[in-house]
CSV table of C-alpha atoms in Angstrom, one decimal:
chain,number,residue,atom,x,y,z
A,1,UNK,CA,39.6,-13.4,-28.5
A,2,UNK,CA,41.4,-16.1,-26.0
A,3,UNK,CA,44.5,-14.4,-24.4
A,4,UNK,CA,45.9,-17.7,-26.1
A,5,UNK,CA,44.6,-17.5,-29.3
A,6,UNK,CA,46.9,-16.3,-31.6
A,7,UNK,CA,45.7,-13.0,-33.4
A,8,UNK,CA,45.0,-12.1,-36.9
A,9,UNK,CA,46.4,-9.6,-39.2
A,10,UNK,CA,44.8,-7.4,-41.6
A,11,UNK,CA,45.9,-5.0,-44.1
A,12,UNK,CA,45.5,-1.6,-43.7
A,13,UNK,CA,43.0,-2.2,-46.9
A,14,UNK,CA,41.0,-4.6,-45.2
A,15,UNK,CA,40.6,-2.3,-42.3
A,16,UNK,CA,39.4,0.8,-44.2
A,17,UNK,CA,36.5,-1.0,-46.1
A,18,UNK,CA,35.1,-2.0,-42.9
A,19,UNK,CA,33.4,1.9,-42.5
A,20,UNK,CA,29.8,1.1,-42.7
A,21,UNK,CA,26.8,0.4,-40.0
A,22,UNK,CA,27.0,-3.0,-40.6
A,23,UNK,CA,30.7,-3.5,-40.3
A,24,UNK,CA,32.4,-0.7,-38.7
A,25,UNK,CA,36.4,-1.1,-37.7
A,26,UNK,CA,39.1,1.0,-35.8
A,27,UNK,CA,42.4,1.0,-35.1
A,28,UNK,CA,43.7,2.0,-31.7
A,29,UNK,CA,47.9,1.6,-32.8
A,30,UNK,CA,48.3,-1.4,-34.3
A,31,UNK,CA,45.2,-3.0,-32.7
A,32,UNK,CA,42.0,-3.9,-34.8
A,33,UNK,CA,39.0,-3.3,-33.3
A,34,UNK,CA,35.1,-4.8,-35.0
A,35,UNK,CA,32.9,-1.9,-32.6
A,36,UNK,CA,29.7,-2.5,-35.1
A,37,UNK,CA,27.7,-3.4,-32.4
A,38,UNK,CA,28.8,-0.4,-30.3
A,39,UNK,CA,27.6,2.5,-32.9
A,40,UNK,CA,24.4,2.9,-30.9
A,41,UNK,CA,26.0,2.4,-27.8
A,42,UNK,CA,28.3,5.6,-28.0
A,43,UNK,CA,28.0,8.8,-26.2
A,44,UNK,CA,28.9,10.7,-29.1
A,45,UNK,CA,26.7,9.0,-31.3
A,46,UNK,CA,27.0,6.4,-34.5
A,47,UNK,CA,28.4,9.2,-36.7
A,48,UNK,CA,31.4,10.4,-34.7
A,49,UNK,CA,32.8,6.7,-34.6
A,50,UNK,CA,31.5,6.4,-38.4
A,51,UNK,CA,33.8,9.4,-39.7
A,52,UNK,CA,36.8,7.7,-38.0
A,53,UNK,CA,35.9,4.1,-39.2
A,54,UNK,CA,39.1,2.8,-40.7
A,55,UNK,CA,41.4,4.9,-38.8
A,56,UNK,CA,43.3,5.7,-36.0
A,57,UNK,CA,41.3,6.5,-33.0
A,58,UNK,CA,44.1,6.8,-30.4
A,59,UNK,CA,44.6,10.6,-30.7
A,60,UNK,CA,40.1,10.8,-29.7
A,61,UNK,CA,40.6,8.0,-26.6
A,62,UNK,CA,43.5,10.4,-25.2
A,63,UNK,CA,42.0,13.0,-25.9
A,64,UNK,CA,41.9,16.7,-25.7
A,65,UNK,CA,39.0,17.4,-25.3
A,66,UNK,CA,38.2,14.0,-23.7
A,67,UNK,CA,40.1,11.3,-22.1
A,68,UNK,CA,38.7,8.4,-22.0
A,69,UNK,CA,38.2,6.4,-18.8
A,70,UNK,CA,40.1,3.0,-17.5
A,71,UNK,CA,36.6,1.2,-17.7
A,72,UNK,CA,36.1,2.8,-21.0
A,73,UNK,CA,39.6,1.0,-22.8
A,74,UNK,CA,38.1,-2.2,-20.9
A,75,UNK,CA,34.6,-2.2,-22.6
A,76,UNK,CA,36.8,-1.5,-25.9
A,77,UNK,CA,38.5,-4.8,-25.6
A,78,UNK,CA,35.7,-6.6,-26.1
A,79,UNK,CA,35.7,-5.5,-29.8
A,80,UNK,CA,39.3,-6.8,-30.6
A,81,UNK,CA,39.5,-8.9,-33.1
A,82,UNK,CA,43.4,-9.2,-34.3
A,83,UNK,CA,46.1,-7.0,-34.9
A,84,UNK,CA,47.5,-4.5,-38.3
A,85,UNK,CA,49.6,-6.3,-40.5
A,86,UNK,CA,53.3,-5.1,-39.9
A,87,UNK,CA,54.3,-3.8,-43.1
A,88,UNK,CA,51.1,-1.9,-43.3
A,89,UNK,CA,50.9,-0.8,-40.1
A,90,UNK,CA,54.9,0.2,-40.1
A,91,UNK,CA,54.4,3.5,-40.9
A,92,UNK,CA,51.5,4.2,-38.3
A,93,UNK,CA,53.1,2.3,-35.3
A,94,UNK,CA,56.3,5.0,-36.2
A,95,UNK,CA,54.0,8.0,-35.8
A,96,UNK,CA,52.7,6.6,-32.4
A,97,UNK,CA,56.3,6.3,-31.1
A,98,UNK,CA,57.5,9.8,-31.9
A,99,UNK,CA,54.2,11.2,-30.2
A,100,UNK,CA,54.4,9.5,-26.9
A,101,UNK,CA,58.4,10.1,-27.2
A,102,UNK,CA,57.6,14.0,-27.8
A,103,UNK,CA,54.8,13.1,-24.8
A,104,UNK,CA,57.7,11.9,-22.3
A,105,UNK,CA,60.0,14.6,-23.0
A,106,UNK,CA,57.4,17.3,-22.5
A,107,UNK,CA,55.8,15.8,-19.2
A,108,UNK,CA,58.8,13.5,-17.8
A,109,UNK,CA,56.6,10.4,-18.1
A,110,UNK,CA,59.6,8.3,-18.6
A,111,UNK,CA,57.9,5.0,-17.5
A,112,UNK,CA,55.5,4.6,-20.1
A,113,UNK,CA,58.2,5.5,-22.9
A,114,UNK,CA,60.3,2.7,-21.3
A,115,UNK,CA,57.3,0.2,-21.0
A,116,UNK,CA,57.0,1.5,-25.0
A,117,UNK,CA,60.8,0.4,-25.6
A,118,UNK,CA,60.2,-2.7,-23.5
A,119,UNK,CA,58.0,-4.3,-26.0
A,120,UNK,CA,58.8,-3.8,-29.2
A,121,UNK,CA,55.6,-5.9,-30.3
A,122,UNK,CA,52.7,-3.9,-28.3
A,123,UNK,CA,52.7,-0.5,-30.0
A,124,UNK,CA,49.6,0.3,-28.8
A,125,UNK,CA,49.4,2.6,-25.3
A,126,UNK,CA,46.2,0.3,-25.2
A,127,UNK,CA,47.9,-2.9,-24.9
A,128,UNK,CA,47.7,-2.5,-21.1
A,129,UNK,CA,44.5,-2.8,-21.4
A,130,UNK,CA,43.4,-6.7,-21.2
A,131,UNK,CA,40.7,-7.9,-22.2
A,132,UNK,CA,37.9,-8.9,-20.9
A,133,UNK,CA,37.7,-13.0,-19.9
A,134,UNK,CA,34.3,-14.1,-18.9
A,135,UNK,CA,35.2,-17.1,-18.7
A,136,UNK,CA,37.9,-16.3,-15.8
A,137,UNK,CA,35.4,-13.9,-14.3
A,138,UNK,CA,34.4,-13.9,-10.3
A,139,UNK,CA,31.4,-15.6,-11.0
A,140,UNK,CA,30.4,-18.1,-13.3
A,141,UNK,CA,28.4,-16.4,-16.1
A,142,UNK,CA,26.4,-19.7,-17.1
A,143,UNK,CA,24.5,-19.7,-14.1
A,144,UNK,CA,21.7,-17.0,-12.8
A,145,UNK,CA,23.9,-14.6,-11.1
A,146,UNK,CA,21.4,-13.0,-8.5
A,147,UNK,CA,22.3,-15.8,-5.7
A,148,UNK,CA,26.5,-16.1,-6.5
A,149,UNK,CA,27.3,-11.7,-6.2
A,150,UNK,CA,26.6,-11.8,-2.6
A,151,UNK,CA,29.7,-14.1,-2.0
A,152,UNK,CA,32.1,-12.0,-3.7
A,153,UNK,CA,32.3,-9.7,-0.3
A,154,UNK,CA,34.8,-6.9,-0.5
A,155,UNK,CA,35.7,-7.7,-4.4
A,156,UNK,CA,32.2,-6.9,-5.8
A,157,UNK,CA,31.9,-3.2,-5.5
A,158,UNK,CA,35.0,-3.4,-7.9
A,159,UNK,CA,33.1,-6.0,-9.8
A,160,UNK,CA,30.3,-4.3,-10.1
A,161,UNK,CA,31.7,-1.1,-11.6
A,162,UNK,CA,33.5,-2.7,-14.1
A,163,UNK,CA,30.9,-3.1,-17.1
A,164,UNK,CA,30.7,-5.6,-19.8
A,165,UNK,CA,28.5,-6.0,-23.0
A,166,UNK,CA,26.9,-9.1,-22.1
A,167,UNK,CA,23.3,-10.0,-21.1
A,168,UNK,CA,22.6,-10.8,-17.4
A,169,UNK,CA,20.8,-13.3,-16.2
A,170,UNK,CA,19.3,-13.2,-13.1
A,171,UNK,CA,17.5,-15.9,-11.9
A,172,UNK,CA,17.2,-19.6,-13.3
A,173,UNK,CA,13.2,-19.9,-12.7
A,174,UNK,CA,11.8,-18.7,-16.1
A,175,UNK,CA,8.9,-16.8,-14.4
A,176,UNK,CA,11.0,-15.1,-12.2
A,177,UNK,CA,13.5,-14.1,-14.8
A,178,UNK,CA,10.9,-12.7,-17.5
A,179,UNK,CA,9.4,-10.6,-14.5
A,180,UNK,CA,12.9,-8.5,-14.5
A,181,UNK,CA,12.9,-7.7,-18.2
A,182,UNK,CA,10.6,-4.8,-19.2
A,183,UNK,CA,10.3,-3.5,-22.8
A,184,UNK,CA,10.9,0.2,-22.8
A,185,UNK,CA,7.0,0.9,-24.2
A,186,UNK,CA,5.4,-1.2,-21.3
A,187,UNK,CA,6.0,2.5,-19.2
A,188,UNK,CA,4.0,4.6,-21.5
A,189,UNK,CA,1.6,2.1,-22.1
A,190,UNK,CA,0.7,1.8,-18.9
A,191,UNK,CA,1.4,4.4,-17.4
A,192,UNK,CA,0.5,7.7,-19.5
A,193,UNK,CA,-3.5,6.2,-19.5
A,194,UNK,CA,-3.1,7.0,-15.5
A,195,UNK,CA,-1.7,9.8,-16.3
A,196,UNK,CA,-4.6,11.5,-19.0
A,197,UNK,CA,-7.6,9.8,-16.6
A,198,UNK,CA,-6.2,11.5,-13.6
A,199,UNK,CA,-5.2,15.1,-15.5
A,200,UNK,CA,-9.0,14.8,-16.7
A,201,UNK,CA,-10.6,13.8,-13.2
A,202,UNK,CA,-8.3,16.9,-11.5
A,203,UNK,CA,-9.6,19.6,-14.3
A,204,UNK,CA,-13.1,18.4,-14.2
A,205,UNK,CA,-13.7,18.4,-10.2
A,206,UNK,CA,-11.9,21.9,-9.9
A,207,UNK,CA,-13.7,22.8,-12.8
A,208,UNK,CA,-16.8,23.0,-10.5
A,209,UNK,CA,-15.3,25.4,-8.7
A,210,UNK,CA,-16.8,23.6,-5.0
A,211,UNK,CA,-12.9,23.0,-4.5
A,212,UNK,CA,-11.9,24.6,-1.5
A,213,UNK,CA,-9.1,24.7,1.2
A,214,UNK,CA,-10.0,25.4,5.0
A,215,UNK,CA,-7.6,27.7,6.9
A,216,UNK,CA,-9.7,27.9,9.4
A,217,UNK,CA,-12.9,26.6,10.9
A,218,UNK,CA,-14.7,29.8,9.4
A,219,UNK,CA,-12.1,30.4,6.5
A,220,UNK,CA,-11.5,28.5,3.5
A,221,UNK,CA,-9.5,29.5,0.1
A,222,UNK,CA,-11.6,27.9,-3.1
A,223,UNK,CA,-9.0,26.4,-5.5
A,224,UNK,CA,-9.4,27.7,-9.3
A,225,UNK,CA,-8.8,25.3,-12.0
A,226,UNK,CA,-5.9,26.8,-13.4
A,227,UNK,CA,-4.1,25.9,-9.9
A,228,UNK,CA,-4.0,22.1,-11.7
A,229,UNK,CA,-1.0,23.5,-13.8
A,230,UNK,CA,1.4,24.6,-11.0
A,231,UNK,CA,0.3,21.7,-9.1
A,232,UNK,CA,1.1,19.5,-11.7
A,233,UNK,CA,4.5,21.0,-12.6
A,234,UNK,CA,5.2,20.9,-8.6
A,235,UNK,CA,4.6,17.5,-8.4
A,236,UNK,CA,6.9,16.8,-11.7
A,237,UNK,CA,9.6,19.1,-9.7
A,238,UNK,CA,9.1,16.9,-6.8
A,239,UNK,CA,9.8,13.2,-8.7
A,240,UNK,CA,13.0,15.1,-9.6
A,241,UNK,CA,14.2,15.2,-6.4
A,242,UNK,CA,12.8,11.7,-5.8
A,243,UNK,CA,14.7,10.4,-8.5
A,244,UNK,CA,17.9,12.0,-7.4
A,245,UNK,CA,17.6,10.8,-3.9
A,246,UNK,CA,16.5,7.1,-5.2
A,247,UNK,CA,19.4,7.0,-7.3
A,248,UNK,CA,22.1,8.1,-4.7
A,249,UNK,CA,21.0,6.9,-1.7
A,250,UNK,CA,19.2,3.6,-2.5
A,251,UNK,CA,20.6,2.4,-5.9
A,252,UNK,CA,24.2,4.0,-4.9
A,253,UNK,CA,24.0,2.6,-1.3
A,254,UNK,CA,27.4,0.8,-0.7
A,255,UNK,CA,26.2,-2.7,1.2
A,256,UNK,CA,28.9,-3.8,3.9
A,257,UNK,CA,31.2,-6.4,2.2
A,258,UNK,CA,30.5,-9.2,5.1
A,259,UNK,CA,26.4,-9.1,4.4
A,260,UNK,CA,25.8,-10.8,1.8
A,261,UNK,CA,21.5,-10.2,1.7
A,262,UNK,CA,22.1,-6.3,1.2
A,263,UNK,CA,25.1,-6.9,-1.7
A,264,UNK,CA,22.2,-8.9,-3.1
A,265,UNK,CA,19.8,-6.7,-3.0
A,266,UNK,CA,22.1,-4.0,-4.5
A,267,UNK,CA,22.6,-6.0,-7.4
A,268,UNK,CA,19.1,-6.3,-8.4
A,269,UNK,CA,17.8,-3.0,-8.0
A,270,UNK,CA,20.8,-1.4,-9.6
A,271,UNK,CA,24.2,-3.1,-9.6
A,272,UNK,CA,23.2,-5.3,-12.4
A,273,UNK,CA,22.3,-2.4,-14.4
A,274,UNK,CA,25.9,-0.8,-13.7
A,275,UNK,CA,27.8,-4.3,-14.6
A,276,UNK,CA,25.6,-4.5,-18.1
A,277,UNK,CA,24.3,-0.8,-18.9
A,278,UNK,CA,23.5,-1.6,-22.4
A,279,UNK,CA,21.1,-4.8,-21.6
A,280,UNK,CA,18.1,-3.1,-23.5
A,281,UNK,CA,14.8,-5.6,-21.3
A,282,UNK,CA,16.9,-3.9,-17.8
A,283,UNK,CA,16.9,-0.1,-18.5
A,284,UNK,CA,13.2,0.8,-17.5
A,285,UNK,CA,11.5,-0.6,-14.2
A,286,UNK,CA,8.6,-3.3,-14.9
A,287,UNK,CA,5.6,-2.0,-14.1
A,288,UNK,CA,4.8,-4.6,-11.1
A,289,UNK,CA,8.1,-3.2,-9.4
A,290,UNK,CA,7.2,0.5,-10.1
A,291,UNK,CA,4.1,0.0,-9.2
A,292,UNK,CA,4.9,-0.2,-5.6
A,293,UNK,CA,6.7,3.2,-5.3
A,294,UNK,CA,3.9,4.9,-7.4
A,295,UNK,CA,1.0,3.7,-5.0
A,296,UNK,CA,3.3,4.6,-1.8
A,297,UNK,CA,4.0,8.1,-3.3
A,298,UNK,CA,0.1,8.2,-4.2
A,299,UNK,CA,-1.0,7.4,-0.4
A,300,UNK,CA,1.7,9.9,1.3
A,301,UNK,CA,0.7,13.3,-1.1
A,302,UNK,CA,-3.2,12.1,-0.4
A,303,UNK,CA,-2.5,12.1,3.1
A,304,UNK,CA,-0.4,15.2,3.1
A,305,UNK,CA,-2.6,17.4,0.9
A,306,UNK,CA,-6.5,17.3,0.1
A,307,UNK,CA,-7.9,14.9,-2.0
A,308,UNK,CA,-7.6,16.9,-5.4
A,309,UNK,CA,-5.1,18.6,-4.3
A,310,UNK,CA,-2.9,15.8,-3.6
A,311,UNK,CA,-4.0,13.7,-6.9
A,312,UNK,CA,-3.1,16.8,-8.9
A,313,UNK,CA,0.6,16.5,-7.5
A,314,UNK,CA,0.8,13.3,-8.0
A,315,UNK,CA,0.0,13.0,-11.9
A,316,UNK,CA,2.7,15.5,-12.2
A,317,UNK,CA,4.8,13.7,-10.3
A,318,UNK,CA,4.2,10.2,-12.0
A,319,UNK,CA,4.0,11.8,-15.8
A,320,UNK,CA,7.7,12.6,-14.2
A,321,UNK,CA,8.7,9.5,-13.7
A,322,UNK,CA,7.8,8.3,-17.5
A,323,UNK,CA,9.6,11.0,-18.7
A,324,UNK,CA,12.5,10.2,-16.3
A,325,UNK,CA,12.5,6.1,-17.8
A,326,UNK,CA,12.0,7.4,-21.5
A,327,UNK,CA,15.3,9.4,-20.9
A,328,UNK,CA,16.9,6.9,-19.3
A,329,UNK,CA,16.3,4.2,-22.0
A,330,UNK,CA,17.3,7.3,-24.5
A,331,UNK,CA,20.5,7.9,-22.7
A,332,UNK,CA,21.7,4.4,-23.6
A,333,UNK,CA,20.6,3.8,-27.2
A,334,UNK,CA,19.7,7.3,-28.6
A,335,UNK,CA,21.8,9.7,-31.0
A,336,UNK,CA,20.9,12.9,-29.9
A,337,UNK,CA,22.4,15.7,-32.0
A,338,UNK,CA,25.9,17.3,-30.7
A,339,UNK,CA,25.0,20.3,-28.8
A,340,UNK,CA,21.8,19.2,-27.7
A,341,UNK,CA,20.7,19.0,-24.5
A,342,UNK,CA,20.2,15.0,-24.5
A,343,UNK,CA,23.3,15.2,-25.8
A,344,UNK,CA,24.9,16.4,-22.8
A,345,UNK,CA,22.8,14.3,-20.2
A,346,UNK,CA,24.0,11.0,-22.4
A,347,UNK,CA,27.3,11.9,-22.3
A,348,UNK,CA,27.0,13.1,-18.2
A,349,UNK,CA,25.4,9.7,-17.7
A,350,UNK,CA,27.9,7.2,-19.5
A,351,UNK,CA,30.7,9.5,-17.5
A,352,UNK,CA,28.5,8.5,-14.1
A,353,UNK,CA,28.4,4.6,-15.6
A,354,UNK,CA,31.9,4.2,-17.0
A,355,UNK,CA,34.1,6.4,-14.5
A,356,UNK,CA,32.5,9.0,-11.7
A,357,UNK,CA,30.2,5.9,-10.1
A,358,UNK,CA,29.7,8.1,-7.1
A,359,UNK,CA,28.8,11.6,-9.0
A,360,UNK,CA,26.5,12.7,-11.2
A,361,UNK,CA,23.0,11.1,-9.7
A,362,UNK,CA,20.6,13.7,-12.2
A,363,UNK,CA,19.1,11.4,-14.9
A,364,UNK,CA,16.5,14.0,-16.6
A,365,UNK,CA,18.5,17.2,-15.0
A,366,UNK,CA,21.7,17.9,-13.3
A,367,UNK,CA,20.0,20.5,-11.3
A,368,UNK,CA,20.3,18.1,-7.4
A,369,UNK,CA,23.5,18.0,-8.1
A,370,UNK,CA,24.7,20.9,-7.8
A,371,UNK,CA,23.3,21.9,-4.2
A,372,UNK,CA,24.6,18.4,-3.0
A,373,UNK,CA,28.0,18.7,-4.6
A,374,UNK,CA,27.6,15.5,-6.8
A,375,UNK,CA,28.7,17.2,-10.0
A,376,UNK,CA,30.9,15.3,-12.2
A,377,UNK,CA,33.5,17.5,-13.5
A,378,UNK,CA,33.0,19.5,-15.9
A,379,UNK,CA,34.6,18.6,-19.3
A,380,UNK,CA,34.1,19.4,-23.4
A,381,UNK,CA,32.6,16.7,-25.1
């Protein structure tokens, strides 16, 4: 809705029948938000925002147990749609008062209860949240963005970190565009065939038993087939690390603000991801693109290791990196149930998208980030 548009009113009524998956409403205060399309979006899942549909959600965005990010109110503003009616929303707006009153007395935040008095007509604590205005934005989002972000110099890391629900498009070439936009099934379907051939071709050849690994001139170690398994799972422990080290230091590099090739370049291999996490064709890498990295990491563990030994790592390390864009994609549109343990990577990795940009590089495990102190905070979900 248009800064300039005046809103709508609904009755408390009209709000509470919209509580089901194909029209789900909340209130935050006295402001109406439609967040249908976001129930598969959330962290928490479709039924936690379900079970408040209707309601007041501005106790859950303060929280305990979880407060709710800057970006986070931004990315809710894109679901306003108009305001409570008055008379219906008399009683509610009173509650809201006495709590943040209650709130100022207790912690001596004086200057939000006066910005409360101030305007009588915003009873929302959200209202200083404004909404976002594509049409006002940096860049111009009817044209491919790829060649305008490297002009926006100092301004875009800010840019970049402040998502929206919006598709991005890329490049104005239709070829080019469709290149960047990858199914999420493309990665087991081509991938996991790799994967079985060269699992069989590595059990078979050790099978033999002529494997063996020279020491010396006179000395050599044969290799058992059952060594397939640790080598596998070493080579999975080793696209871990990959990944974390990808992520941080590539994806997470900070380009200089006066070069505008590398800000670029950030953009497309990750920043458009962070500006539009839920576009569903950008959350796995198309196979051409991963392609490269998977015959590089191919080449250097053959030329580190023997022949078998070396393809044996590498299967475990690219069955790895499926699992690691299968999670990825799950992160963003899955429900896992509350407890879990996707559950607490999806909620770790919309913390790292929507407010600790610089923490919490683990996609499949948080285990790199704890011996390089990249740990987002610890907090009850």
């Amino acid at each position: 809705m248009s800064p300039s548009t005046s809103p709508r009113f609904f009755t408390k009524r009209e709000v509470a029948r919209h509580s089901t998956p194909d029209s789900c409403w909340v209130l935050l205060g006295t402001r109406v938000y439609d967040v249908t399309a976001f129930l598969r979006m959330h962290p928490g899942g479709e039924a936690l925002i379900r079970s408040r549909s209707g309601k007041d959600v501005s106790r859950e965005m303060e929280g305990p147990p979880h407060r709710h990010s800057e970006n986070a109110r931004r990315w809710m503003e894109q679901y306003y749609i108009g305001e409570l009616d008055r008379d219906s929303g008399a009683e509610e707006a009173q509650t809201l008062r006495e709590r943040k009153q209650t709130s100022d007395q207790t912690d001596g935040k004086t200057a939000e209860k006066t910005k409360l008095d101030e305007d009588e007509d915003e009873n929302s604590p959200y209202s200083r949240c404004s909404s976002v205005d594509l049409d006002k934005d940096l860049v111009d989002w009817t044209k491919p963005l790829a060649w305008q972000v490297g002009h926006l110099g100092e301004k875009y890391d800010a840019w970049v970190h402040q998502p929206v629900d919006r598709p991005i498009r890329l490049f104005g070439n239709p070829f080019m565009e469709a290149s960047t936009k990858t199914s999420w099934y493309w990665v087991p379907v081509v991938w996991l065939p790799i994967v079985f051939y060269f699992s069989w071709y590595c059990l078979t050849t050790l099978a033999e038993g002529t494997t063996r690994i020279d020491v010396t001139s006179d000395v050599s170690i044969p290799v058992h087939k059952y060594m397939f398994v640790p080598l596998f799972m070493f080579g999975w422990f080793l696209w871990s690390f990959m990944e974390y080290c990808i992520h941080r230091f590539v994806f997470h590099m900070k380009p200089p603000a006066h070069n505008y090739y590398l800000i670029t370049l950030h953009f497309l291999l990750h920043g458009q991801h962070h500006k539009s996490p839920f576009d569903g064709s950008r959350l796995v890498f198309p196979p051409g693109v991963a392609s490269i990295a998977v015959v590089s990491f191919y080449m250097i563990v053959c030329k580190i290791l023997p022949e078998i030994l070396g393809i044996s790592v590498f299967v475990g390390g690219l069955c790895g990196y499926v699992v690691y864009d299968m999670i990825h994609y799950y992160l963003h549109y899955g429900s896992p149930k509350r407890g879990s343990y996707m559950y607490g990577l999806k909620a770790y990795h919309v913390k790292h998208h929507f407010e600790h940009q610089r923490a919490g590089f683990g996609i499949t495990t948080t285990f790199w980030d704890h011996p390089f102190n990249t740990v987002i905070p610890d907090e009850k979900f």
